PDB file of C-alpha atoms in Angstrom:
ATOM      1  CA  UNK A   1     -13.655 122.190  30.302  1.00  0.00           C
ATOM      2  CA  UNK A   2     -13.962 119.304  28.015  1.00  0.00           C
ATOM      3  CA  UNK A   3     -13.446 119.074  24.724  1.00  0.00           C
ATOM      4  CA  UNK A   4     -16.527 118.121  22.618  1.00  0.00           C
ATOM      5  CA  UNK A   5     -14.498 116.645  20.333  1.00  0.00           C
ATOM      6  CA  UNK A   6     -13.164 114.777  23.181  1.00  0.00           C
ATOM      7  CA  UNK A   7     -16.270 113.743  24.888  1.00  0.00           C
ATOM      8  CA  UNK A   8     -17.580 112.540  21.179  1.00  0.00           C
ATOM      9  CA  UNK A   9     -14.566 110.646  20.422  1.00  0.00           C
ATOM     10  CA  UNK A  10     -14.532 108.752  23.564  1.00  0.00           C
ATOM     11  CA  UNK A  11     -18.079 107.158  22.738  1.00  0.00           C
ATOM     12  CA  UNK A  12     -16.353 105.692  19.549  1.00  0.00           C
ATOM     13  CA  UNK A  13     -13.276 104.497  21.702  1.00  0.00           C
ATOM     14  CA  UNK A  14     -15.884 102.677  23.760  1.00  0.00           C
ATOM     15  CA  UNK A  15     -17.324 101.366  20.792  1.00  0.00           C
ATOM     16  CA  UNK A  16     -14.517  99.805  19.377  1.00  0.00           C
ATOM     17  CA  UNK A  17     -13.428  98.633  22.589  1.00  0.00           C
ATOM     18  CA  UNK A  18     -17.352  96.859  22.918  1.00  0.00           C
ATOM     19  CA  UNK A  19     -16.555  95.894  19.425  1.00  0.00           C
ATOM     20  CA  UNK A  20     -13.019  94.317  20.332  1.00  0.00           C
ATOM     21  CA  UNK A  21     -14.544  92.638  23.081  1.00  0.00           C
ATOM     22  CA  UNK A  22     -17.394  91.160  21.253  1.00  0.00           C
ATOM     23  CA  UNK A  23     -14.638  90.161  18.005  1.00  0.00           C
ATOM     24  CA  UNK A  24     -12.909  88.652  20.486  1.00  0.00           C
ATOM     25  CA  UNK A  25     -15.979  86.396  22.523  1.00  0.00           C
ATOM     26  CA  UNK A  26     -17.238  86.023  19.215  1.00  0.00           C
ATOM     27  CA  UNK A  27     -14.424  83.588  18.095  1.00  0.00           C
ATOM     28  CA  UNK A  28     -13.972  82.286  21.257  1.00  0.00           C
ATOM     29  CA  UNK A  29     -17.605  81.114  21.257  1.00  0.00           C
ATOM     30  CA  UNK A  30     -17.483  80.682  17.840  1.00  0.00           C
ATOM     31  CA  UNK A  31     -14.233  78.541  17.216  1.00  0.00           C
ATOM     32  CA  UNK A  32     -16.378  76.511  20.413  1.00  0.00           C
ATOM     33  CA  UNK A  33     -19.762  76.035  17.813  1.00  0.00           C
ATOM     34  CA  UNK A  34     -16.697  75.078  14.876  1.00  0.00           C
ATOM     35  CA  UNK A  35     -15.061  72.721  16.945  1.00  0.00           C
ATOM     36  CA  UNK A  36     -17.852  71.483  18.014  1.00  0.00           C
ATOM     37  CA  UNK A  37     -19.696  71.219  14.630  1.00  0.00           C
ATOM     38  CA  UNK A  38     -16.388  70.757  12.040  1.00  0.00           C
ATOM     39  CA  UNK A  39     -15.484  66.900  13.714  1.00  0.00           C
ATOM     40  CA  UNK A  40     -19.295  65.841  13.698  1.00  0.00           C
ATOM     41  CA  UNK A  41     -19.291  66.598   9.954  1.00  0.00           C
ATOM     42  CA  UNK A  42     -16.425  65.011   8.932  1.00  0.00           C
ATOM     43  CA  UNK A  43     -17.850  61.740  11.024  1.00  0.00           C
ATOM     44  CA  UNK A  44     -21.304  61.847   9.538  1.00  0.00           C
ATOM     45  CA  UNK A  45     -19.657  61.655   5.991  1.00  0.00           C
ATOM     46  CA  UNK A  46     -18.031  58.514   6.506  1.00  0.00           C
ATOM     47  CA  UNK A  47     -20.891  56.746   8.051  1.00  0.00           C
ATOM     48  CA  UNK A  48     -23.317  57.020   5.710  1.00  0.00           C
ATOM     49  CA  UNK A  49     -20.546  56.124   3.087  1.00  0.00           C
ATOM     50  CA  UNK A  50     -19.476  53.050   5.351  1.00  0.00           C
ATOM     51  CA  UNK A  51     -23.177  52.257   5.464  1.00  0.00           C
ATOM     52  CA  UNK A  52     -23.391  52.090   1.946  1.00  0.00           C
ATOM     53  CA  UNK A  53     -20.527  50.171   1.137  1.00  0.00           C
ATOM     54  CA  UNK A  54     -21.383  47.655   3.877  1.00  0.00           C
ATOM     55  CA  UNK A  55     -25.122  47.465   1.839  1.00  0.00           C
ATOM     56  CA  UNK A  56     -23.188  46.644  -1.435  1.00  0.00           C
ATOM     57  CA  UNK A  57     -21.483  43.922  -0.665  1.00  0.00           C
ATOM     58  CA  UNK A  58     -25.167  42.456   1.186  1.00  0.00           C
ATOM     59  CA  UNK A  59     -26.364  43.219  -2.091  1.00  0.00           C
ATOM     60  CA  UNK A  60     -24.154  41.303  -4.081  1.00  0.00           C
ATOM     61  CA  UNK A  61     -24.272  38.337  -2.031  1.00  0.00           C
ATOM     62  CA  UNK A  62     -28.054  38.294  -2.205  1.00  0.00           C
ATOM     63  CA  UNK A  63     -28.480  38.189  -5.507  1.00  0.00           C
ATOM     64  CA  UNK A  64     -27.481  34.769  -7.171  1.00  0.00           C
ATOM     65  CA  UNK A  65     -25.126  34.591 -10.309  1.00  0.00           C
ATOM     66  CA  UNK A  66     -25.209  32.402 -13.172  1.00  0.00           C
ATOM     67  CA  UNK A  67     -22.060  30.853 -11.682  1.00  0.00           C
ATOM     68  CA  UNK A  68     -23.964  29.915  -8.603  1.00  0.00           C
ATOM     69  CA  UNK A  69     -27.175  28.478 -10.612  1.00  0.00           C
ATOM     70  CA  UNK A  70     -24.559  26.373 -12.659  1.00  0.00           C
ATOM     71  CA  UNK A  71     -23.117  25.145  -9.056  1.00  0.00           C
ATOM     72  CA  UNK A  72     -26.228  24.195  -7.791  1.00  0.00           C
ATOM     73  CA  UNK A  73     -27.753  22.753 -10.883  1.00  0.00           C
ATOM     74  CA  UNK A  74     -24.144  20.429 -11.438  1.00  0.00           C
ATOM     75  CA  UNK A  75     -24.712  19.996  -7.249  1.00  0.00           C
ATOM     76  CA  UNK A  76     -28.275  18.581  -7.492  1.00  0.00           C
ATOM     77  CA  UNK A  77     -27.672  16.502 -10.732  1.00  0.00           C
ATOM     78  CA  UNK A  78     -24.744  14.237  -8.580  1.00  0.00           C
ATOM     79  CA  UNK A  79     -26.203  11.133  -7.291  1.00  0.00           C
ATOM     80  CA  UNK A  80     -25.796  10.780  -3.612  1.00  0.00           C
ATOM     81  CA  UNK A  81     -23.220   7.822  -2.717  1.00  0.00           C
ATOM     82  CA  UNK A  82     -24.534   4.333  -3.758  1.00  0.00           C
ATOM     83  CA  UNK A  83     -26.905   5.369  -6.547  1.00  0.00           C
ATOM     84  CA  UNK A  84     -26.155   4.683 -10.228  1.00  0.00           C
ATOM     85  CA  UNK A  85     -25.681   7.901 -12.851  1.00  0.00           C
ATOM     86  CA  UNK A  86     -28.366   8.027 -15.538  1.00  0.00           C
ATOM     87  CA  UNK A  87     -26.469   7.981 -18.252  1.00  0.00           C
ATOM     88  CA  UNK A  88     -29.795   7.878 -20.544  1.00  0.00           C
ATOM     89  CA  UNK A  89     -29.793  11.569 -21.030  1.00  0.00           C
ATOM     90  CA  UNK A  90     -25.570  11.809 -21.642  1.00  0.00           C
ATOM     91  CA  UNK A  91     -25.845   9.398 -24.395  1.00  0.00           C
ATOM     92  CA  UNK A  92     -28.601  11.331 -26.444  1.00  0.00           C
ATOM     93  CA  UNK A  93     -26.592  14.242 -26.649  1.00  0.00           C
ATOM     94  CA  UNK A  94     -23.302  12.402 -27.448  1.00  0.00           C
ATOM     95  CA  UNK A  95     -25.058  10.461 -30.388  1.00  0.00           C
ATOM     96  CA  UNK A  96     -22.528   9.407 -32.923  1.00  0.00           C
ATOM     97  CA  UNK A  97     -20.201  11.378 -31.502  1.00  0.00           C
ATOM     98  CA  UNK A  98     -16.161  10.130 -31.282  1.00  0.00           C
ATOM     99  CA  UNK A  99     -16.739   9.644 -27.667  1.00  0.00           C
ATOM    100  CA  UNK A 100     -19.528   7.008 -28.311  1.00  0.00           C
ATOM    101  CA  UNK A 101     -17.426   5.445 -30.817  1.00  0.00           C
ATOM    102  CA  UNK A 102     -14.578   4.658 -28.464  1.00  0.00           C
ATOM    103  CA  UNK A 103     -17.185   3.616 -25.832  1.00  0.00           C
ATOM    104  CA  UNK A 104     -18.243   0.967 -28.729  1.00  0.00           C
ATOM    105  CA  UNK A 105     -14.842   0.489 -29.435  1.00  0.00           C
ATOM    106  CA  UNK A 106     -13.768  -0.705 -26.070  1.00  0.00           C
ATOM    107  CA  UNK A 107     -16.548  -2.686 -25.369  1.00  0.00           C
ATOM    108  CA  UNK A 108     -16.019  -4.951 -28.593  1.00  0.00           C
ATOM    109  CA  UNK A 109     -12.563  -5.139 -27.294  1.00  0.00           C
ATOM    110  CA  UNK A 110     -13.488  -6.369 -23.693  1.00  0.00           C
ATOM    111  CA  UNK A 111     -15.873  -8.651 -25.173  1.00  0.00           C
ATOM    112  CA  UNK A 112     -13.014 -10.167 -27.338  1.00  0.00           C
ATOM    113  CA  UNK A 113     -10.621 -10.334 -24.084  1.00  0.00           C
ATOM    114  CA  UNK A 114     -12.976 -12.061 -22.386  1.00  0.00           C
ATOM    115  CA  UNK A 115     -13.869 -14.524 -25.082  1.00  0.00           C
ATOM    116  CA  UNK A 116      -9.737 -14.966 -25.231  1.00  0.00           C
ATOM    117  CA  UNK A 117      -9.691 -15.968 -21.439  1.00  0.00           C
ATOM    118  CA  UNK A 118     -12.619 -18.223 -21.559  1.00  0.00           C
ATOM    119  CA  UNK A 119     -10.644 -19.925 -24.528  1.00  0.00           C
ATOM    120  CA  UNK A 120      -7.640 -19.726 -22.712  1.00  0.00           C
ATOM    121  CA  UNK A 121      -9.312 -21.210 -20.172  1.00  0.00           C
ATOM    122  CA  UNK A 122     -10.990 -23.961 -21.514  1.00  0.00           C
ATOM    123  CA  UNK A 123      -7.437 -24.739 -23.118  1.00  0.00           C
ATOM    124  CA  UNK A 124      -5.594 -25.312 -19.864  1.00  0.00           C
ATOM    125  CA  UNK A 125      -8.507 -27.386 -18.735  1.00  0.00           C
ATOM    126  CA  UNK A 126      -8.359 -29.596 -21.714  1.00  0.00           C
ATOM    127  CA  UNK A 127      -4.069 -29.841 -20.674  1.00  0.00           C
ATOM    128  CA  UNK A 128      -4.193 -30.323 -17.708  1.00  0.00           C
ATOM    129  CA  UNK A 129      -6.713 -33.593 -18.171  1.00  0.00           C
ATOM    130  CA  UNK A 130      -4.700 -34.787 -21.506  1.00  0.00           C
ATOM    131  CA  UNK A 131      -1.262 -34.954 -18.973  1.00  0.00           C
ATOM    132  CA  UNK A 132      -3.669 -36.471 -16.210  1.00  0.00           C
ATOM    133  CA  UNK A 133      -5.048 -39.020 -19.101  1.00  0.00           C
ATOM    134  CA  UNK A 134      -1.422 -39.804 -20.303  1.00  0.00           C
ATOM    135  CA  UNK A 135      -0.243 -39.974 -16.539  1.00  0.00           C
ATOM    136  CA  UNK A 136      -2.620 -42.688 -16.325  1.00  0.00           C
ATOM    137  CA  UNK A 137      -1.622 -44.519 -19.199  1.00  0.00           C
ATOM    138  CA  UNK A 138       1.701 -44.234 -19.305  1.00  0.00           C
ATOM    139  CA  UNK A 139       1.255 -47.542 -17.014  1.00  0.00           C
ATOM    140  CA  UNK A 140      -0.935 -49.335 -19.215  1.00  0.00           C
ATOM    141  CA  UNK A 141       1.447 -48.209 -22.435  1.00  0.00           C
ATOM    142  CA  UNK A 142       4.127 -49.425 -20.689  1.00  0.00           C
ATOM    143  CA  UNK A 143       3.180 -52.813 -19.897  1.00  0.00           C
ATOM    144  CA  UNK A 144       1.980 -52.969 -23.268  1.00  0.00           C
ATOM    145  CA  UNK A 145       5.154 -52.388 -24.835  1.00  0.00           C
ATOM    146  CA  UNK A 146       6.391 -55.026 -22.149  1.00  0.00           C
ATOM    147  CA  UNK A 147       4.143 -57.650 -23.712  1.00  0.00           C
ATOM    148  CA  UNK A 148       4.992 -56.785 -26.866  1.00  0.00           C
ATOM    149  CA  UNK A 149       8.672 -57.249 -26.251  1.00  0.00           C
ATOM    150  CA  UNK A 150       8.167 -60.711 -24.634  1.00  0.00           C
ATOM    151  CA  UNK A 151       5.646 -62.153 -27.443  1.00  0.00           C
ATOM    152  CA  UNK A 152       8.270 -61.350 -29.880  1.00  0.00           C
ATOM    153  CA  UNK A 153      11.168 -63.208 -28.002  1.00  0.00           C
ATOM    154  CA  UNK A 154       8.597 -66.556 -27.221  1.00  0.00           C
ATOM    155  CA  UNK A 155      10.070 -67.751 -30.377  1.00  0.00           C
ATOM    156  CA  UNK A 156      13.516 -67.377 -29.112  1.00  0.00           C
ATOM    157  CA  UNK A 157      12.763 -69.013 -25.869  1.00  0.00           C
ATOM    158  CA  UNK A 158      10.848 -72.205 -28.046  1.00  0.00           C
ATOM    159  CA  UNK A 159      14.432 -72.329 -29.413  1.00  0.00           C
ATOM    160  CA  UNK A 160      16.223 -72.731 -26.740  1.00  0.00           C
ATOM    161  CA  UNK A 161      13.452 -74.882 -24.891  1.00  0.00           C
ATOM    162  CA  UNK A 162      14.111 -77.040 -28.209  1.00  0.00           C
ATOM    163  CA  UNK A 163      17.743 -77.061 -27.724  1.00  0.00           C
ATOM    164  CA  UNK A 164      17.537 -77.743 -24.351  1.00  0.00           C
ATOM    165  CA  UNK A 165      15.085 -81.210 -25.364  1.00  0.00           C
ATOM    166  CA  UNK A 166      18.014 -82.487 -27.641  1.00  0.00           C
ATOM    167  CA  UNK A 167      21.097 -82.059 -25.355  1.00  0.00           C
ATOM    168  CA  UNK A 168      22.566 -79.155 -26.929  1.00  0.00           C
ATOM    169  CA  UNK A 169      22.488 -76.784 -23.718  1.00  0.00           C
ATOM    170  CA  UNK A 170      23.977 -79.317 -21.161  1.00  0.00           C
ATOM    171  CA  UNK A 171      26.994 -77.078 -21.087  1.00  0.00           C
ATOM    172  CA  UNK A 172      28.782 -74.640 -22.351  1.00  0.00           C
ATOM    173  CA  UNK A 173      28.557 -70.244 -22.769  1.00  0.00           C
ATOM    174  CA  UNK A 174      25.469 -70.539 -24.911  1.00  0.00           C
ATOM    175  CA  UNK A 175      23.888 -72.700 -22.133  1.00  0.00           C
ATOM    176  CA  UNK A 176      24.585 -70.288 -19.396  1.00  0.00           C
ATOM    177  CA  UNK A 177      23.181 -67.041 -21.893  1.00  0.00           C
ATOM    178  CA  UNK A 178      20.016 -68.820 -22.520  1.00  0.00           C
ATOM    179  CA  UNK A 179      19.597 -69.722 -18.440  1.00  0.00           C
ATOM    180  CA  UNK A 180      20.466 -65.937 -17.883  1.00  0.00           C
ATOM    181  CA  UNK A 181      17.856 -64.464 -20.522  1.00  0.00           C
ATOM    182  CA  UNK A 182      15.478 -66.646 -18.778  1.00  0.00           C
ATOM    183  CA  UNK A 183      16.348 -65.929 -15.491  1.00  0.00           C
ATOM    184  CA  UNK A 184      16.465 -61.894 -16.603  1.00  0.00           C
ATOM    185  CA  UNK A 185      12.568 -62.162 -18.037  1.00  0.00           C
ATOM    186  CA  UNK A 186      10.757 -63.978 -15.309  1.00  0.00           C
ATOM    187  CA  UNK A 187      12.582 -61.815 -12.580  1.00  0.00           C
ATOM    188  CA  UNK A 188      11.995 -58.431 -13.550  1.00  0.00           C
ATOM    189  CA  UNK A 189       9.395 -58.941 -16.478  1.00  0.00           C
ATOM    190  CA  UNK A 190       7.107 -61.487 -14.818  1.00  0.00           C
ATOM    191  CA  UNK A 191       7.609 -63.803 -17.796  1.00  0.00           C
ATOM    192  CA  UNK A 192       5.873 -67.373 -16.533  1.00  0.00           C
ATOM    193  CA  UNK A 193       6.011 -70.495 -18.496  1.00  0.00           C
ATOM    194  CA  UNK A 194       3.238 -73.043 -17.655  1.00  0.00           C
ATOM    195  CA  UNK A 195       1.862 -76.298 -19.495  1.00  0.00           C
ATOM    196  CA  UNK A 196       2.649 -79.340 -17.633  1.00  0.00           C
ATOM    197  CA  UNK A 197       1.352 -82.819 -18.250  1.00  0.00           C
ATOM    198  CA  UNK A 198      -1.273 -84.282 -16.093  1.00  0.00           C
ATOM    199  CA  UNK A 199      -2.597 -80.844 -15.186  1.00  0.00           C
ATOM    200  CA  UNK A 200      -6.377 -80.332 -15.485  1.00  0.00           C
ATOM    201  CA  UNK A 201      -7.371 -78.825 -19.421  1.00  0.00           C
ATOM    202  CA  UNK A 202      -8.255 -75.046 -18.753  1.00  0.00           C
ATOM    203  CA  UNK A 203      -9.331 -73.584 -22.290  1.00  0.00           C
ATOM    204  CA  UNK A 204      -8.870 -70.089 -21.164  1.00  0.00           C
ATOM    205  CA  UNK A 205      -4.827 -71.384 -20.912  1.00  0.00           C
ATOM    206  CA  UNK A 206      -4.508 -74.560 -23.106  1.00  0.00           C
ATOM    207  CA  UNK A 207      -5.380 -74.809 -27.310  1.00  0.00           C
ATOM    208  CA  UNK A 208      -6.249 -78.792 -27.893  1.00  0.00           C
ATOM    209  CA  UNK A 209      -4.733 -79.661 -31.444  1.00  0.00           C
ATOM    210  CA  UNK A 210      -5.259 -83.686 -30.078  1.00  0.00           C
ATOM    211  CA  UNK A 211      -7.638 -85.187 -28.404  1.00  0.00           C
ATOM    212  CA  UNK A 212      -7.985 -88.944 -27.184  1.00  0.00           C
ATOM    213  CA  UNK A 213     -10.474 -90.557 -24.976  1.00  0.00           C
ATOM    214  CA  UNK A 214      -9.284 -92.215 -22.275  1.00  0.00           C
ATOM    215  CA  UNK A 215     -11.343 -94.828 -19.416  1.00  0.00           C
ATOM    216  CA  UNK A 216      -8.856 -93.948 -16.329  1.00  0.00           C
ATOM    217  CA  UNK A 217      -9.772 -90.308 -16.389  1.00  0.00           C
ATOM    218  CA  UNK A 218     -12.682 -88.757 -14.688  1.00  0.00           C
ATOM    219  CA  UNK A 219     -11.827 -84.757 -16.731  1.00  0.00           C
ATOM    220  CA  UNK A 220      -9.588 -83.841 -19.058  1.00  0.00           C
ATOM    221  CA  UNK A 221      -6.379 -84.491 -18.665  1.00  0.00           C
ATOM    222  CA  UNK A 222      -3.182 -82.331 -20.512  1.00  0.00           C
ATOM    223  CA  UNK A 223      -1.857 -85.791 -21.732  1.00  0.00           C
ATOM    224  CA  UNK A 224       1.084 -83.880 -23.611  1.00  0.00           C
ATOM    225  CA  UNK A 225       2.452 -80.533 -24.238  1.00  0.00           C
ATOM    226  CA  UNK A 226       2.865 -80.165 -27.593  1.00  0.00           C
ATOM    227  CA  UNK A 227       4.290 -76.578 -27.275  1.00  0.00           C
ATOM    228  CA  UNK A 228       4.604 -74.543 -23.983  1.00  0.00           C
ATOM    229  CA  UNK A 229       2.291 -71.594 -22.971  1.00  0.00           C
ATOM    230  CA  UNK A 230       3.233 -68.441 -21.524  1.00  0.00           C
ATOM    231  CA  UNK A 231       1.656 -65.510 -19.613  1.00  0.00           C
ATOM    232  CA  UNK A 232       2.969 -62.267 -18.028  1.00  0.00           C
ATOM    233  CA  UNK A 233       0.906 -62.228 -14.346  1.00  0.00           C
ATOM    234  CA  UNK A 234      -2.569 -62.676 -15.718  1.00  0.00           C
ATOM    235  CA  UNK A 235      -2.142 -61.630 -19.120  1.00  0.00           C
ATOM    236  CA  UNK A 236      -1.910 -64.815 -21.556  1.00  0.00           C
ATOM    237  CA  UNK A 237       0.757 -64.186 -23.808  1.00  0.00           C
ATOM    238  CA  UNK A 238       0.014 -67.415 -25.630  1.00  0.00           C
ATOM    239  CA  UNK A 239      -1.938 -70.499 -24.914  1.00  0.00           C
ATOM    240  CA  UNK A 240      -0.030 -73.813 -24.624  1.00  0.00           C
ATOM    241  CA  UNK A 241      -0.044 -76.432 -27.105  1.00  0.00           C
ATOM    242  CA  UNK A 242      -1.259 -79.652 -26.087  1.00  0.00           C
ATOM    243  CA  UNK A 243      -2.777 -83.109 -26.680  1.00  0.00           C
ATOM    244  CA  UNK A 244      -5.474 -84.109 -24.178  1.00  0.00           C
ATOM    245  CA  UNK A 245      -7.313 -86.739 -22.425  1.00  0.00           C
ATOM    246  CA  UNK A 246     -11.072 -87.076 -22.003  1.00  0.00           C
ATOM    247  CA  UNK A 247     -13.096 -89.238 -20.382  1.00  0.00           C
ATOM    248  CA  UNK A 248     -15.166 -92.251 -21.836  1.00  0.00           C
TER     249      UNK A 248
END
């Protein structure tokens, strides 16, 4: 026979063992729904806060700072290549500032540099035609100082002319000094001695202290040389002396 308490005891083995089974499919099918569900929870979490970091920045790049508005307003206000600045505007707001003084400052200064290089200028120019001028003249001044030379030794030469008249240079070392002096000026100073009787009466060569009229001349006639001319090429040093002859 069985034993009732047996036969009700075994119901309750077959219980727990239903139970067991079910604990045991029960994780199995759960730890399927939590490994299933526990990763896609963890992922959805990060996405949405990925998405909303990824908005910020979008955000912040939208929406213009006063950095930006100062870029683009310093931007637009630069004058494309070519173009002069307006300065108009600057100025106002410097007014009598220090800036505006040096500005001043320097522009007096310029003015006065270039004022110094026109004057420099104009001083070189005025130079460089004074050496030209004296270049040119130094000719002229030197032949004048020639002349002068020579007119103050024609009284030396009427000397010697004078000697030579009365004998006194037929010899001896004065005689040879006075032929050298005037060998020496006509050869390298051009000094010419002219006034010869019988030669035609030129005013523009011959003074007439004398004059006597005479019937076998057709002109006038140098009829004596009273005291000798002389000239340096065509420069009359002095006229010549003489007594002339005119016709009837």
């Amino acid at each position: 026979m069985t034993n009732p308490q047996n036969l009700g005891e075994e119901p309750d083995s077959k219980d727990e063992a239903a139970g067991a089974d079910e604990k045991t499919s029960a994780p199995a099918g759960q730890g399927e729904g939590v490994t299933s569900a526990k990763p896609g929870a963890p992922n959805a979490e990060p996405t949405a806060e990925s998405s909303a970091q990824s908005d910020e920045p979008q955000a912040a790049e939208s929406v213009p700072t006063d950095s930006d508005a100062a870029a683009e307003a310093d931007t637009s206000s630069v004058n494309a290549p070519g173009e002069e600045l307006d300065m108009s505007a600057f100025e106002e707001e410097l007014g009598d500032s220090d800036l505006v003084k040096a500005l001043a400052k320097i522009a007096e200064l310029e003015d006065q540099l270039a004022r110094a290089h026109a004057d420099l200028y104009n001083l070189n120019q005025e130079y460089s035609n004074y050496v030209r001028r004296s270049k040119e003249a130094a000719s002229g001044h030197r032949e004048s100082g020639q002349s002068e030379v020579l007119e103050a030794l024609i009284g030396v030469l009427d000397d010697i002319d004078a000697a030579r008249a009365h004998g006194d240079l037929d010899d001896g070392p004065f005689a040879s000094i006075a032929s050298k002096l005037e060998s020496v000026l006509g050869q390298r100073f051009f000094l010419e001695r002219f006034g010869q009787e019988d030669e035609d009466f030129d005013p523009a060569f011959h003074e007439a202290l004398l004059a006597n009229t005479n019937p076998e001349v057709d002109r006038p006639i140098i009829a004596k040389v009273l005291q000798p001319g002389y000239r340096r090429a065509e420069r009359v040093l002095r006229a010549a002396k003489v007594m002339v002859d005119n016709p009837e």
